[in-house]
Amino acid sequence: MFSVRDDINEAVGRRWRALDPMLPAPRDLPEGCMAPLVVTGQNGRPAAVGVCRHLHVPDDALEQVWGTTTRLVLTPRLREPDNHAALDELLGRWREHLADLPAADHHETTATIDWPSRDVSGVNALLKHGMQAITVLAVRPAGRAIQATDTEPPAGVVIREARPDDLDAVMEMELGVIRFDAHFGAAIMRPSAEALVRDATRKALARRPAWAWVAERDGRLAGLVHVQPPDESVWIAGKTRPGTTAYLQTMFVGADERGGGLGAALVKRAHDELDARGISITLLHYAQMNPLSAPFWSRMGYRPLWTGWESRPAAALR
Ligand SMILES: CC(C)(COP(=O)(O)OP(=O)(O)OC[C@H]1O[C@@H](n2cnc3c(N)ncnc32)[C@H](O)[C@@H]1OP(=O)(O)O)[C@@H](O)C(=O)NCCC(=O)NCCS
């Protein structure tokens, strides 16, 4: 039977295709914690549907550093090109639902929505309800050139594959990104982070061919770019159109080496390898308020695809 969900998904698919060719077709709505919230438009048809899910990040998951442990996630589908009124009402209804949850004012909860970055008509409703743009999922279709006068490594620096015996230095750089992004609400440095990062890094450095590259100066590591291969990027690949998708999980240059072209040289090396391996789309996250990230990634050929909006704690949703 053709349901309200299918009907609205079709309309949303048409809107998304027109808004941004890098968006996927909208997936079936997930099962929620209750029946979907439905906002009826003036013509009597559903103008908005939203499904709320309550996600708990386990203690032993590295994902713990990328946000609160409890995430109340709304998956919205908005039919109309100008969706301010429908989204405003949907968020009001969601707020009433969250207000019934005793845990919603705990600092480890967020109310969160992933919103297509180019769907600008929803932004004022998200702001009105007290949400903040915290993260950006950015996309680069293969072949987009880096804008830099020079992508050679700075003098005295060698870029090479990361090896298992780089573990301590690579781990320090992985932690460096978490520490840096913690300034912008995108990461939370946790006591368990070191052990979790060490474990994940050890596994990542054992991959062959390598998917991580480091910059070395005088025997010391000065920078890192680390990519998840397509089979490990499945968790995020559905956020973009079908392709062979890889996820760039870490980019770090030591503070004393920044601004000298090392970042661009590392990304150039990674892109050359990804192109040669048939990767058609690369995704990455950056913190919306990280002043170094957005301009850097734009010059590297990436642009916003999804914006991660949050209210923290969840009860802060207005
Ligand atoms: C983001 C980051 C990786 C960029 O690395 P980087 O080595 O500084 O990058 P580049 O040197 O290639 O480019 C950065 C700036 O230096 C300038 N630059 C590039 N080559 C240069 C050169 N040869 N001489 C002087 N400046 C240069 C660029 O124009 C750019 O300037 P602008 O963006 O301020 O206009 C680095 O700042 C970093 O690790 N930050 C902390 C962690 C972080 O934010 N990681 C990204 C998380 S998503």
XYZ file of C-alpha atoms and ligand atoms in Angstrom:
366
model
C 0.000 0.000 0.000
C 1.224 3.495 -0.890
C 1.591 5.154 2.502
C 1.935 8.735 3.694
C 5.626 7.986 4.205
C 6.133 6.788 0.584
C 4.181 9.730 -0.759
C 6.168 12.327 1.143
C 9.457 10.563 0.399
C 8.751 10.867 -3.330
C 8.043 14.573 -3.054
C 11.142 15.070 -0.898
C 13.210 13.123 -3.437
C 12.189 15.593 -6.160
C 13.059 18.551 -3.909
C 16.437 17.122 -2.933
C 17.376 16.374 -6.555
C 16.674 19.993 -7.439
C 18.493 21.350 -4.383
C 21.701 19.359 -4.512
C 22.760 16.617 -6.924
C 25.086 15.105 -4.293
C 22.190 14.226 -1.938
C 20.916 10.628 -2.019
C 17.329 9.631 -2.707
C 15.596 9.937 0.691
C 15.717 6.614 2.472
C 12.670 4.963 3.977
C 11.963 6.578 7.289
C 13.361 4.584 10.208
C 11.268 3.084 12.975
C 10.861 5.671 15.695
C 10.229 5.738 19.435
C 6.554 6.388 18.662
C 4.314 6.961 15.642
C 5.748 9.615 13.276
C 4.910 13.236 13.974
C 2.794 14.533 11.075
C 2.101 18.173 10.230
C -0.837 18.703 7.896
C -0.575 21.451 5.257
C -3.308 23.846 4.135
C -4.362 21.460 1.352
C -5.005 18.730 3.923
C -1.968 16.678 2.865
C 0.974 16.003 5.183
C 3.473 18.846 4.748
C 5.976 17.362 7.201
C 6.687 13.996 8.769
C 9.280 13.467 11.481
C 10.511 10.304 13.172
C 12.200 10.548 16.579
C 14.767 7.975 17.666
C 16.600 7.680 20.982
C 20.181 6.563 20.436
C 22.637 5.567 23.177
C 26.321 5.419 22.331
C 27.980 2.487 24.163
C 30.909 3.155 26.541
C 33.331 1.207 24.374
C 32.505 3.046 21.119
C 34.898 5.687 19.829
C 31.800 7.546 18.665
C 31.546 8.698 22.324
C 34.056 11.445 21.586
C 31.940 12.898 18.759
C 28.989 13.930 20.893
C 26.843 13.184 23.906
C 26.070 9.631 24.964
C 22.311 10.033 24.455
C 21.152 11.447 21.134
C 17.525 12.181 20.449
C 17.476 12.281 16.678
C 14.692 13.645 14.499
C 14.573 12.516 10.877
C 12.375 15.074 9.126
C 10.802 14.988 5.665
C 9.477 18.325 4.409
C 7.431 18.410 1.225
C 7.162 22.078 0.247
C 9.906 24.282 -1.238
C 9.249 26.892 1.455
C 9.082 24.717 4.538
C 9.501 27.260 7.329
C 5.945 27.006 8.706
C 5.789 23.197 8.516
C 9.216 22.754 10.098
C 8.358 25.299 12.786
C 5.285 23.260 13.716
C 7.133 19.946 13.498
C 9.852 21.221 15.855
C 7.203 22.501 18.272
C 5.595 19.052 18.344
C 8.962 17.354 18.802
C 9.750 19.711 21.670
C 6.516 18.655 23.427
C 7.534 15.022 23.038
C 11.027 15.650 24.446
C 9.620 17.686 27.342
C 8.022 14.454 28.601
C 11.413 12.757 28.895
C 12.941 13.203 32.351
C 16.490 12.717 30.973
C 16.211 15.507 28.395
C 17.808 18.145 30.624
C 20.874 15.998 31.373
C 24.065 17.479 29.902
C 24.769 14.177 28.106
C 21.685 14.490 25.885
C 21.258 16.339 22.612
C 18.325 16.897 20.352
C 19.807 16.539 16.903
C 18.808 16.911 13.252
C 20.825 16.398 10.086
C 19.652 18.990 7.592
C 20.583 19.272 3.885
C 22.965 22.249 3.897
C 21.503 23.758 0.722
C 17.904 23.600 1.997
C 18.165 27.151 3.271
C 14.422 27.584 3.794
C 14.557 25.602 7.054
C 17.379 27.452 8.773
C 15.325 30.174 10.492
C 12.960 27.579 11.994
C 15.914 25.603 13.389
C 17.377 28.790 14.912
C 14.008 29.874 16.285
C 13.787 26.610 18.208
C 17.196 27.150 19.786
C 19.199 24.753 17.622
C 22.805 25.450 16.656
C 24.761 24.300 13.615
C 27.644 22.292 15.079
C 29.026 20.057 12.326
C 29.181 19.957 8.561
C 29.384 16.823 6.443
C 31.269 17.980 3.348
C 31.581 16.223 -0.008
C 34.072 16.118 -2.848
C 33.273 14.346 -6.097
C 36.469 12.837 -7.566
C 38.395 15.108 -9.854
C 37.736 18.439 -8.124
C 41.056 20.215 -8.085
C 42.848 21.646 -5.070
C 43.158 25.423 -5.188
C 46.728 26.103 -4.142
C 49.683 27.576 -5.953
C 51.842 24.705 -4.741
C 50.925 21.220 -3.544
C 54.502 19.995 -3.106
C 55.476 19.274 0.518
C 57.414 22.111 2.190
C 61.239 21.776 2.010
C 62.567 19.061 4.299
C 59.230 17.232 4.600
C 58.562 13.766 3.189
C 55.049 12.357 2.766
C 54.764 8.583 3.031
C 52.348 5.787 3.947
C 51.706 5.439 7.664
C 53.149 2.236 9.166
C 52.271 0.154 12.238
C 55.373 1.502 14.044
C 53.984 5.070 13.713
C 51.294 4.121 16.248
C 52.236 6.502 19.101
C 52.714 9.578 16.906
C 49.618 8.918 14.776
C 47.550 8.359 17.885
C 48.730 11.724 19.275
C 47.554 13.438 16.078
C 44.197 11.638 16.162
C 43.785 12.894 19.742
C 44.946 16.346 18.591
C 41.951 16.671 16.281
C 39.562 15.594 19.048
C 41.108 18.164 21.433
C 40.897 20.874 18.787
C 37.286 20.112 17.807
C 36.295 20.038 21.493
C 36.638 23.856 21.382
C 33.658 24.013 19.039
C 31.223 21.577 20.642
C 31.873 18.990 17.924
C 33.924 16.654 20.146
C 34.101 15.745 23.825
C 37.446 14.634 25.232
C 36.660 11.616 27.429
C 38.845 9.633 29.843
C 38.411 6.577 27.630
C 39.474 8.430 24.452
C 43.141 7.483 24.562
C 42.512 3.739 24.837
C 39.738 3.788 22.229
C 41.813 5.822 19.774
C 44.863 3.601 20.309
C 42.858 0.483 19.541
C 41.255 1.955 16.401
C 44.577 3.404 15.198
C 46.401 0.099 15.641
C 43.816 -1.619 13.420
C 43.870 1.206 10.870
C 47.666 1.166 10.547
C 47.634 -2.565 9.824
C 45.561 -2.066 6.648
C 47.283 -2.773 3.362
C 47.242 -0.990 1.070
C 47.615 1.902 3.504
C 44.772 4.425 3.811
C 46.703 6.831 6.044
C 49.610 9.068 5.029
C 51.947 11.008 7.257
C 54.323 13.927 6.791
C 57.745 13.436 8.326
C 60.367 16.072 9.097
C 63.730 15.063 10.559
C 62.307 11.723 11.719
C 59.338 13.377 13.497
C 55.747 13.170 12.284
C 54.323 16.603 11.465
C 50.989 15.773 9.840
C 48.428 13.071 9.121
C 45.628 12.364 6.698
C 43.626 9.211 7.419
C 40.856 7.823 5.224
C 38.391 5.011 5.848
C 38.187 2.713 2.794
C 34.766 2.209 1.165
C 33.970 -1.014 3.065
C 34.428 0.868 6.364
C 32.638 4.006 5.157
C 29.287 2.284 4.674
C 28.007 3.885 7.890
C 28.104 7.305 6.203
C 28.022 6.542 2.455
C 24.198 6.633 2.390
C 24.360 10.385 3.069
C 25.369 11.006 -0.536
C 24.394 9.708 -3.960
C 25.510 6.180 -4.885
C 29.191 5.809 -5.701
C 32.407 4.333 -4.388
C 32.568 6.442 -1.274
C 35.410 6.898 1.197
C 35.376 8.900 4.435
C 38.286 11.137 5.353
C 38.287 10.685 9.119
C 41.338 12.664 10.257
C 43.358 15.613 9.036
C 45.954 17.118 11.313
C 49.036 19.278 10.993
C 51.147 20.105 14.065
C 50.630 23.683 15.284
C 54.216 24.709 14.461
C 53.862 23.499 10.848
C 50.495 25.083 9.973
C 50.108 27.680 7.201
C 53.070 26.437 5.168
C 51.279 24.242 2.646
C 51.757 20.937 4.446
C 47.999 20.331 4.771
C 47.472 20.880 1.047
C 50.389 18.570 0.192
C 48.963 15.784 2.401
C 45.508 16.130 0.871
C 47.025 16.108 -2.632
C 48.741 12.804 -1.837
C 45.521 11.330 -0.434
C 43.443 12.503 -3.413
C 45.957 11.067 -5.900
C 45.741 7.705 -4.122
C 41.948 7.818 -3.868
C 41.589 8.698 -7.556
C 43.892 5.799 -8.481
C 41.788 3.433 -6.317
C 38.546 4.381 -8.076
C 36.982 6.392 -5.239
C 34.245 8.553 -6.779
C 33.122 10.501 -3.681
C 34.951 11.535 -0.524
C 33.093 12.698 2.575
C 34.408 14.315 5.742
C 33.113 16.100 8.830
C 34.330 19.406 10.130
C 33.203 21.541 13.037
C 31.134 24.430 11.725
C 32.919 26.867 14.062
C 36.469 25.581 13.503
C 38.032 28.676 11.877
C 40.759 26.620 10.167
C 38.524 23.960 8.649
C 35.916 25.508 6.360
C 38.320 27.659 4.291
C 40.856 24.831 4.141
C 38.377 22.206 2.965
C 36.824 24.590 0.470
C 40.247 25.079 -1.145
C 40.724 21.300 -1.110
C 37.536 20.825 -3.214
C 34.938 20.042 -0.500
C 31.635 21.799 0.129
C 28.773 21.403 2.643
C 26.273 18.593 2.051
C 24.585 18.124 5.450
C 24.642 20.372 8.500
C 24.355 18.789 11.947
C 22.049 20.896 14.156
C 21.889 20.351 17.915
C 20.276 21.519 21.114
C 22.346 20.547 24.127
C 20.900 19.479 26.496
C 17.906 18.223 24.546
C 15.583 20.152 26.871
C 17.118 23.388 25.518
C 14.994 22.892 22.399
C 12.540 25.805 22.495
C 43.276 22.441 8.937
C 44.761 22.088 8.862
C 44.891 20.586 8.629
C 45.376 22.814 7.661
O 46.752 22.428 7.532
P 47.862 23.487 7.034
O 49.131 22.751 6.832
O 47.878 24.657 7.919
O 47.238 23.873 5.614
P 47.896 24.771 4.478
O 49.184 25.362 4.960
O 47.926 23.951 3.243
O 46.831 25.888 4.312
C 46.467 26.707 5.414
C 46.766 28.162 5.167
O 48.134 28.362 4.878
C 48.291 29.091 3.646
N 49.411 28.517 2.937
C 49.376 27.456 2.092
N 50.605 27.245 1.596
C 51.409 28.174 2.142
C 52.777 28.454 2.044
N 53.566 27.742 1.194
N 53.273 29.466 2.788
C 52.486 30.183 3.605
N 51.160 29.949 3.747
C 50.643 28.971 3.025
C 47.030 28.801 2.897
O 46.779 29.828 1.962
C 46.047 28.747 4.001
O 45.704 30.063 4.359
P 44.249 30.516 4.732
O 43.345 29.286 4.753
O 44.456 31.077 6.070
O 43.877 31.487 3.708
C 45.525 22.516 10.142
O 45.271 23.864 10.371
C 45.159 21.732 11.373
O 45.649 20.626 11.594
N 44.296 22.309 12.240
C 43.960 21.699 13.523
C 43.157 20.420 13.376
C 42.034 20.600 12.423
O 41.342 21.591 12.436
N 41.858 19.593 11.573
C 40.803 19.594 10.595
C 39.603 18.991 11.245
S 38.340 18.757 10.061
